[in-house]
Coordinates of C-alpha atoms in Angstrom, one line a residue:
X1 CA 68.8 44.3 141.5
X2 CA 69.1 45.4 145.5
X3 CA 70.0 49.2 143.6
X4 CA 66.9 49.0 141.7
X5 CA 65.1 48.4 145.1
X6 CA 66.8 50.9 147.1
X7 CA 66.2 53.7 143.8
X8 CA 62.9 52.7 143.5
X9 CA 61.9 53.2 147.4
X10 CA 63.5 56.7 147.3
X11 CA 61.8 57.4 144.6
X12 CA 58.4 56.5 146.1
X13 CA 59.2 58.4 149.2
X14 CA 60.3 61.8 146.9
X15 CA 56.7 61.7 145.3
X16 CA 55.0 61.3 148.7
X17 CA 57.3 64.3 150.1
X18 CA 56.8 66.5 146.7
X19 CA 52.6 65.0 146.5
X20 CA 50.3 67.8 146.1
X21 CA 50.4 70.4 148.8
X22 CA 47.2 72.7 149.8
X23 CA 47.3 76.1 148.9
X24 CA 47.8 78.8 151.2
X25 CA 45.7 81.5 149.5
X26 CA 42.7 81.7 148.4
X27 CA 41.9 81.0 145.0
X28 CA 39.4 82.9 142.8
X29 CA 38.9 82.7 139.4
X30 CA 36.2 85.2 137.4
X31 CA 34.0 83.0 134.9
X32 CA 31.8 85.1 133.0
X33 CA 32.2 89.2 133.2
X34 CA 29.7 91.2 131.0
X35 CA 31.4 93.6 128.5
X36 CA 29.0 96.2 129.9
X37 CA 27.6 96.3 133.4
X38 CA 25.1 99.8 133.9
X39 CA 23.9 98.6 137.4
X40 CA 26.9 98.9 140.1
X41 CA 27.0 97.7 143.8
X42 CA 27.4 100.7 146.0
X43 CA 28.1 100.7 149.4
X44 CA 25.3 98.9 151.9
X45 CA 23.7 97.1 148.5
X46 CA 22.4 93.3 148.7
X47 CA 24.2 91.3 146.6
X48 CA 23.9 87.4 145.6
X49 CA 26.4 85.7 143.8
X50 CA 26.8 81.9 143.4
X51 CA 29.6 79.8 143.6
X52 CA 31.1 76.5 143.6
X53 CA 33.6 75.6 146.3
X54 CA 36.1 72.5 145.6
X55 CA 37.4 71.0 148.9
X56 CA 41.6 70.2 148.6
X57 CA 41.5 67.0 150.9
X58 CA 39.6 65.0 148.2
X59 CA 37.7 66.9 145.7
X60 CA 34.4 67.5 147.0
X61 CA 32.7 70.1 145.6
X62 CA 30.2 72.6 147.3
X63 CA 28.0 75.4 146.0
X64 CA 26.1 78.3 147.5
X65 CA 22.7 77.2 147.0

């Protein structure tokens, strides 16, 4: 029984080692991309794009509106 204490506790203490860890890059991921697009950016255009942010810490998520 103390063994299946003492495995049990290590193993607890592994996961919270091992837990999730935040990324170190930054993560994009493309959506939606037309199969055609005539109009291009060019250098010194005015471009809006929206997004939605997730925070790591605890999931909250943010937008650019």
């Amino acid at each position: 029984m103390q063994f299946l204490k003492v495995w049990f506790s290590l193993l607890v203490a592994a996961a919270c080692v091992f837990a999730a860890q935040p990324p170190t890059e930054l993560q994009i991921e493309t959506t939606f991309m037309p199969e055609e697009c005539p109009e291009k950016a060019a250098k010194g255009d005015t471009i809006s794009v929206h997004y939605t942010g997730t925070l790591f810490d605890d999931g909250t998520k943010f937008d650019s509106r």
